[in-house]
mmCIF file of N, CA and C in Angstrom:
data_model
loop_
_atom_site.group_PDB
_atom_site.id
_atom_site.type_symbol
_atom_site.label_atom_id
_atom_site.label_comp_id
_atom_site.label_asym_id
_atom_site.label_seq_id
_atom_site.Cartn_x
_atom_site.Cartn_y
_atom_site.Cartn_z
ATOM 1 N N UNK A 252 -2.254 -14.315 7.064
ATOM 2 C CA UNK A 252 -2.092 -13.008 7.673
ATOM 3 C C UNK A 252 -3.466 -12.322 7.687
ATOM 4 N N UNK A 253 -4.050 -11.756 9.093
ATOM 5 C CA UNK A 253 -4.957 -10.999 8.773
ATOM 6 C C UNK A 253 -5.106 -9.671 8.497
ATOM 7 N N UNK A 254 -6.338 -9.143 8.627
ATOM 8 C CA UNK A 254 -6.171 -7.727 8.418
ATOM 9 C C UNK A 254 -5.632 -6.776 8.949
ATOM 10 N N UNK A 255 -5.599 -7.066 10.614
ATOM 11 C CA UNK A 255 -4.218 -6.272 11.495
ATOM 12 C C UNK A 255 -3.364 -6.268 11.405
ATOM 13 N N UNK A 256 -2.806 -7.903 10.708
ATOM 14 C CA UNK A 256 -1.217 -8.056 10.944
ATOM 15 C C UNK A 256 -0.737 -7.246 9.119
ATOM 16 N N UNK A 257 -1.959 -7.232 8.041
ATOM 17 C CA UNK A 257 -1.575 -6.365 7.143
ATOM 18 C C UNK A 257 -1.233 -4.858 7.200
ATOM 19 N N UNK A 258 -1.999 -4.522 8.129
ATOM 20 C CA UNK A 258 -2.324 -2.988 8.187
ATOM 21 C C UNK A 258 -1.015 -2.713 9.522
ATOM 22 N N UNK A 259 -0.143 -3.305 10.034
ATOM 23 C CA UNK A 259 0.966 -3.064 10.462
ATOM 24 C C UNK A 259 2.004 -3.817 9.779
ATOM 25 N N UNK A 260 1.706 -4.086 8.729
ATOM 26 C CA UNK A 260 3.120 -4.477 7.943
ATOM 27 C C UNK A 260 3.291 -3.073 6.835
ATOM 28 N N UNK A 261 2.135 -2.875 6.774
ATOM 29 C CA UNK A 261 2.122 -1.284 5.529
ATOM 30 C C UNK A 261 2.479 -0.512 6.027
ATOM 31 N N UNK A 262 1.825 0.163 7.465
ATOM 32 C CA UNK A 262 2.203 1.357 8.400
ATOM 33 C C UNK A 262 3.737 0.807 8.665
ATOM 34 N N UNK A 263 4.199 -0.246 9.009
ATOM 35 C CA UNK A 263 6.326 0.050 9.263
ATOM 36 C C UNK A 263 6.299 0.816 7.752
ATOM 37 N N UNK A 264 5.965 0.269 6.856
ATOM 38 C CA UNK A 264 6.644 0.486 5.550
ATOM 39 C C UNK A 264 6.410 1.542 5.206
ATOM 40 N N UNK A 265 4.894 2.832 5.266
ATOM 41 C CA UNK A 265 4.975 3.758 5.057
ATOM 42 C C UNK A 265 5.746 4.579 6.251
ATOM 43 N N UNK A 266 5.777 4.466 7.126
ATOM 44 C CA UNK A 266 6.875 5.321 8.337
ATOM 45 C C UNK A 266 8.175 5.195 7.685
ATOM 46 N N UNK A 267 8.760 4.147 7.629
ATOM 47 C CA UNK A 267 10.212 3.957 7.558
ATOM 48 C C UNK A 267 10.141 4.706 6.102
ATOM 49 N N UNK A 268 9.094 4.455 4.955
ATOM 50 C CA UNK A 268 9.855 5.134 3.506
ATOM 51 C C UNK A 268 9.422 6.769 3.790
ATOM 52 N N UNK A 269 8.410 6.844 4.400
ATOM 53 C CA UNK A 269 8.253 8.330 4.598
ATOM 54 C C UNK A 269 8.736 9.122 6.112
ATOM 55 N N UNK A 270 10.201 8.758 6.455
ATOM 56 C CA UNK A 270 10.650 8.951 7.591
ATOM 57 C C UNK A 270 10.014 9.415 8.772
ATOM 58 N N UNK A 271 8.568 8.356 9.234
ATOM 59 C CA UNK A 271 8.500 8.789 10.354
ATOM 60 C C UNK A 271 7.003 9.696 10.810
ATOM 61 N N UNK A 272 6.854 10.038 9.597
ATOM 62 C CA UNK A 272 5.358 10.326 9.352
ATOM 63 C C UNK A 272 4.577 9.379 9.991
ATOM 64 N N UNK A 273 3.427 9.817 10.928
ATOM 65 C CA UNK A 273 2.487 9.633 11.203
ATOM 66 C C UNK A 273 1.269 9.516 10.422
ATOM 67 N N UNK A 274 0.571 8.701 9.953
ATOM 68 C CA UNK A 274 -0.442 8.603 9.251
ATOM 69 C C UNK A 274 -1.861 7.593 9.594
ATOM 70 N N UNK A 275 -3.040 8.193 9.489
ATOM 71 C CA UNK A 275 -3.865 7.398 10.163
ATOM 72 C C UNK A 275 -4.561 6.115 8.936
ATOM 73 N N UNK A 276 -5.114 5.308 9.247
ATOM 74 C CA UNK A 276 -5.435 4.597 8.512
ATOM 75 C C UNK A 276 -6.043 4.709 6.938
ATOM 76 N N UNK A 277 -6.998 5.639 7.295
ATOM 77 C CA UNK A 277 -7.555 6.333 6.008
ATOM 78 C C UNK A 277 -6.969 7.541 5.355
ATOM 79 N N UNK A 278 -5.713 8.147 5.812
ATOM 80 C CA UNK A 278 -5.145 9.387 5.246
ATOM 81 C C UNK A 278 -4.663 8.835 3.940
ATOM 82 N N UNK A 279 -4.652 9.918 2.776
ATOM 83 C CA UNK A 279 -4.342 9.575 1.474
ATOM 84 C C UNK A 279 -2.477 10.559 1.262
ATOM 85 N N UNK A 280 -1.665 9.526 1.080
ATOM 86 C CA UNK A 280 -0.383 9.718 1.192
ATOM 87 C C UNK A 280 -0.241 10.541 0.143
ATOM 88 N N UNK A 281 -0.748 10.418 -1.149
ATOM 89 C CA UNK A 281 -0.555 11.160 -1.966
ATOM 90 C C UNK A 281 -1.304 12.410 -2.136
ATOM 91 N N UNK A 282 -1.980 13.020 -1.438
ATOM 92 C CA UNK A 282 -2.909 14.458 -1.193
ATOM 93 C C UNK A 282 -1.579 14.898 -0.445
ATOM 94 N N UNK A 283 -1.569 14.184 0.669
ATOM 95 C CA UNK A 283 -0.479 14.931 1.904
ATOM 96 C C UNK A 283 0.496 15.249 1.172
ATOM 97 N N UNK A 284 0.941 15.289 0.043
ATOM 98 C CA UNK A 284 2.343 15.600 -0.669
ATOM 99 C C UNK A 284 3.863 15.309 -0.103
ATOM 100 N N UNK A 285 3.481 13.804 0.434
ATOM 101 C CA UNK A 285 4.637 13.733 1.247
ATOM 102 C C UNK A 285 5.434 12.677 0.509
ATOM 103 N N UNK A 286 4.923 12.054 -0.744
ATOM 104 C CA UNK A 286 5.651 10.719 -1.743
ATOM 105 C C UNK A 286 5.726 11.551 -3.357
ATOM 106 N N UNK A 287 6.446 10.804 -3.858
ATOM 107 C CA UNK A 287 6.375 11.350 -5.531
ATOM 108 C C UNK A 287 6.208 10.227 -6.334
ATOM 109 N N UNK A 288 5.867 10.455 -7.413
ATOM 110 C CA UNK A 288 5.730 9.358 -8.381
ATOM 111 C C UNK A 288 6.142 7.972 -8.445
ATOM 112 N N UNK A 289 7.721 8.358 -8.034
ATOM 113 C CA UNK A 289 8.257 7.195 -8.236
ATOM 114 C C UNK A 289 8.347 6.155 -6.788
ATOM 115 N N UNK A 290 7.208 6.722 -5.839
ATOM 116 C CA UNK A 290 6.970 6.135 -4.878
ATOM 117 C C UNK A 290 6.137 5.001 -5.003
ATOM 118 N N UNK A 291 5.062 5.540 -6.089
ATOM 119 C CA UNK A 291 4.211 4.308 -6.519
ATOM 120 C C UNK A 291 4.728 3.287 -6.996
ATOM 121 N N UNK A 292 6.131 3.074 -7.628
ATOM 122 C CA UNK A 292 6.718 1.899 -7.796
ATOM 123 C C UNK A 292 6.938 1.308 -6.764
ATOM 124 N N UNK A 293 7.851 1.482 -5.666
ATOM 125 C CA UNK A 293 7.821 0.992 -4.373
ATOM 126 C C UNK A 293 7.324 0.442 -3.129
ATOM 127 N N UNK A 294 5.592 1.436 -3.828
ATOM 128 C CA UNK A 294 4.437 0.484 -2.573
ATOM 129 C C UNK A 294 4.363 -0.877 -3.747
ATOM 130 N N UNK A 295 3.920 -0.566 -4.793
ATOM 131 C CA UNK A 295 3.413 -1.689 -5.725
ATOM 132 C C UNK A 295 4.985 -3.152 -5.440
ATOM 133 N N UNK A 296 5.964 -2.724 -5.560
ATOM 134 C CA UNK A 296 6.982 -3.495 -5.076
ATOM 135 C C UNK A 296 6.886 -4.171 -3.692
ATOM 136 N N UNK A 297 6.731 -3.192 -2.981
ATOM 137 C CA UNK A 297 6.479 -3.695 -1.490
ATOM 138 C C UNK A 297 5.083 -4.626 -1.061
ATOM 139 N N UNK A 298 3.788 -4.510 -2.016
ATOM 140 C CA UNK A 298 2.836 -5.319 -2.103
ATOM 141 C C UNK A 298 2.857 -6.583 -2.412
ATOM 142 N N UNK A 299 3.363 -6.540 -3.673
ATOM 143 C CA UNK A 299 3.881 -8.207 -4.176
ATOM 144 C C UNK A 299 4.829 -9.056 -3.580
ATOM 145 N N UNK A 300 5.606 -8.651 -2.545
ATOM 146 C CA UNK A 300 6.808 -9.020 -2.037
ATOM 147 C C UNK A 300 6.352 -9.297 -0.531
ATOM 148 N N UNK A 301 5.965 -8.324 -0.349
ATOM 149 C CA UNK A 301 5.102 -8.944 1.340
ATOM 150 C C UNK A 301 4.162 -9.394 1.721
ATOM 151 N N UNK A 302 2.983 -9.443 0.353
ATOM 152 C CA UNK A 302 2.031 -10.533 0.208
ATOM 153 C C UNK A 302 1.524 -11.585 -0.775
ATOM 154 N N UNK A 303 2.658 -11.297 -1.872
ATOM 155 C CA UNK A 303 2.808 -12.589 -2.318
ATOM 156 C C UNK A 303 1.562 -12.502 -3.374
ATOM 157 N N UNK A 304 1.403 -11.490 -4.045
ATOM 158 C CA UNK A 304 0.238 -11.233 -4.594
ATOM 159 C C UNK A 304 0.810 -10.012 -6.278
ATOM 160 N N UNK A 305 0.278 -11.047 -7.247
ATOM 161 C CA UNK A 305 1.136 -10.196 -8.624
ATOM 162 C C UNK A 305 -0.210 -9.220 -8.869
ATOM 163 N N UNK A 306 0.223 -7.826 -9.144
ATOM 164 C CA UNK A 306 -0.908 -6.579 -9.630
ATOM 165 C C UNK A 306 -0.300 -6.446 -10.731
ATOM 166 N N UNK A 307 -1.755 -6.197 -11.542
ATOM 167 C CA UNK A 307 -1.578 -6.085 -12.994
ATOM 168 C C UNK A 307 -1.497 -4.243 -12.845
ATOM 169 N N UNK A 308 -0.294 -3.416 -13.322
ATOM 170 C CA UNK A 308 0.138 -2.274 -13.240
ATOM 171 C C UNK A 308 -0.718 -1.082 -13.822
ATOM 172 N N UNK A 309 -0.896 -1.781 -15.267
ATOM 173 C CA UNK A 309 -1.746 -1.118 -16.516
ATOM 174 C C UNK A 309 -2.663 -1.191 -15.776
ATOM 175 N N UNK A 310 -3.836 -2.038 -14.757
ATOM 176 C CA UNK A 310 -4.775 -1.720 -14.709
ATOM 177 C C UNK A 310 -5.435 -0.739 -12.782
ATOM 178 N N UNK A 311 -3.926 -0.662 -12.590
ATOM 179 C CA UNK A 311 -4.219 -0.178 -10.968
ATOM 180 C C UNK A 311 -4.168 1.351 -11.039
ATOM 181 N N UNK A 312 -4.660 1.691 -10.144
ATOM 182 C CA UNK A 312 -5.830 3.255 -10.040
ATOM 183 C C UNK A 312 -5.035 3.575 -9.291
ATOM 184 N N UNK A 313 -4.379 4.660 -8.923
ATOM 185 C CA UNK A 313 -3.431 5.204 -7.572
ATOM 186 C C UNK A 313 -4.370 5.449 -6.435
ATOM 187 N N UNK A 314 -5.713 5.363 -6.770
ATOM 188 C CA UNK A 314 -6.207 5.554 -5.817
ATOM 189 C C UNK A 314 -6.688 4.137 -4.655
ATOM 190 N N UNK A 315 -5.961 3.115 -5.285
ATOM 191 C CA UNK A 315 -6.297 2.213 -4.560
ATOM 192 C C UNK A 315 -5.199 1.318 -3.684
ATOM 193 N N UNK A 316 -3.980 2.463 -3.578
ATOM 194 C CA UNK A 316 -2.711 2.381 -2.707
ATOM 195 C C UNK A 316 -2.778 3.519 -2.213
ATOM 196 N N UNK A 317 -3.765 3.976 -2.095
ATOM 197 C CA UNK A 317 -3.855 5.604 -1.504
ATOM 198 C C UNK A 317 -3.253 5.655 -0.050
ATOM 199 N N UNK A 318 -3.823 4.812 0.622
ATOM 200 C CA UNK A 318 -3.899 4.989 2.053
ATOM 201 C C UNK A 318 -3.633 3.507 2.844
ATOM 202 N N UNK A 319 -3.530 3.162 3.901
ATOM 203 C CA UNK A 319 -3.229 1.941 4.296
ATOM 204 C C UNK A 319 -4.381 0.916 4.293
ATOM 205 N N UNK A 320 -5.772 1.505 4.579
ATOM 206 C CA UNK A 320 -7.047 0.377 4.489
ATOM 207 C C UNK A 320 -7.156 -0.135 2.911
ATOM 208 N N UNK A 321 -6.940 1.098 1.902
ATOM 209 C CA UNK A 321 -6.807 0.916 0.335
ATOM 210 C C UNK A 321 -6.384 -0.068 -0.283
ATOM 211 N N UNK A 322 -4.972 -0.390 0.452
ATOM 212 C CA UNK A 322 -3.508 -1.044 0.333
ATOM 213 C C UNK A 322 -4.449 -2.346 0.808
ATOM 214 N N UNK A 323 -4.847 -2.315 2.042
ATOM 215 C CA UNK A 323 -5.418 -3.681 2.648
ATOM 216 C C UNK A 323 -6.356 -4.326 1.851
ATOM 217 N N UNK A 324 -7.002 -3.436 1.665
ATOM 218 C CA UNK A 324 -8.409 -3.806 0.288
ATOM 219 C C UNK A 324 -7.762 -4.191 -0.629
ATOM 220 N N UNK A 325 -7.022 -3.839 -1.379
ATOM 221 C CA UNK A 325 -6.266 -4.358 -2.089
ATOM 222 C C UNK A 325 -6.189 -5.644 -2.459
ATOM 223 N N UNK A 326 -5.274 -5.714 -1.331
ATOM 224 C CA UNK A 326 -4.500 -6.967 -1.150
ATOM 225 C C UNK A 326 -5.389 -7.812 -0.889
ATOM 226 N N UNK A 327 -6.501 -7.948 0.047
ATOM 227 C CA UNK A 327 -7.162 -8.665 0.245
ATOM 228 C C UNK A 327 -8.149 -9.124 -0.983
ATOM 229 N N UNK A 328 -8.540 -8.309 -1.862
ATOM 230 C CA UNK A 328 -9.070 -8.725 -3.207
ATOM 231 C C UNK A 328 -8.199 -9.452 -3.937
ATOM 232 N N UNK A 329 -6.951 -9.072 -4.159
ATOM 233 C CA UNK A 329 -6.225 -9.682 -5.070
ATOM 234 C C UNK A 329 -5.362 -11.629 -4.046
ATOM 235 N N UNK A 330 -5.702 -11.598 -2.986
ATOM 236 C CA UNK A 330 -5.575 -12.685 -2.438
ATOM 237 C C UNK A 330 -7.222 -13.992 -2.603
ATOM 238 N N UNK A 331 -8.202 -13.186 -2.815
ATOM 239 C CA UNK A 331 -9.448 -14.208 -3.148
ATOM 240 C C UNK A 331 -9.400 -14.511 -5.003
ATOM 241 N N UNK A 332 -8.584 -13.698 -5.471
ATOM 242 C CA UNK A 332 -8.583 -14.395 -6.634
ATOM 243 C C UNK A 332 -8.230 -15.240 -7.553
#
């Protein structure tokens, strides 16, 4: 999967969990006050599950599911390792 086909598998997933919201690539979901806490379980769920990639919890920064390129960076680090 590349980096487009990541960065439209995140954007369904943030639309559909955040009904519909518009968000641009670099917007930070959690400034916009539009998720709560227990949202961060759900991207981190939705990461491992749609790319097949285990994150160590204790050591992830919220700021690095911030936004959809974040999410991509992410993933893409934790796929070279």
């Amino acid at each position: 999967m590349d980096s487009q086909e990541m960065k439209a598998a995140v954007r369904q997933f943030l639309a559909r969990s955040l009904r519909g919201h518009t968000l641009g690539d670099d917007d930070d979901i959690f400034s916009l006050g539009l998720v709560h806490s227990l949202f961060t379980v759900q991207i981190i769920l939705f990461i491992e599950k749609t790319f097949h990639v285990e994150l160590e919890v204790s050591e992830l920064k919220i700021e690095q599911i911030s936004s959809v390129n974040k999410i991509v960076e992410l993933v893409q680090q934790e796929l070279k390792n």
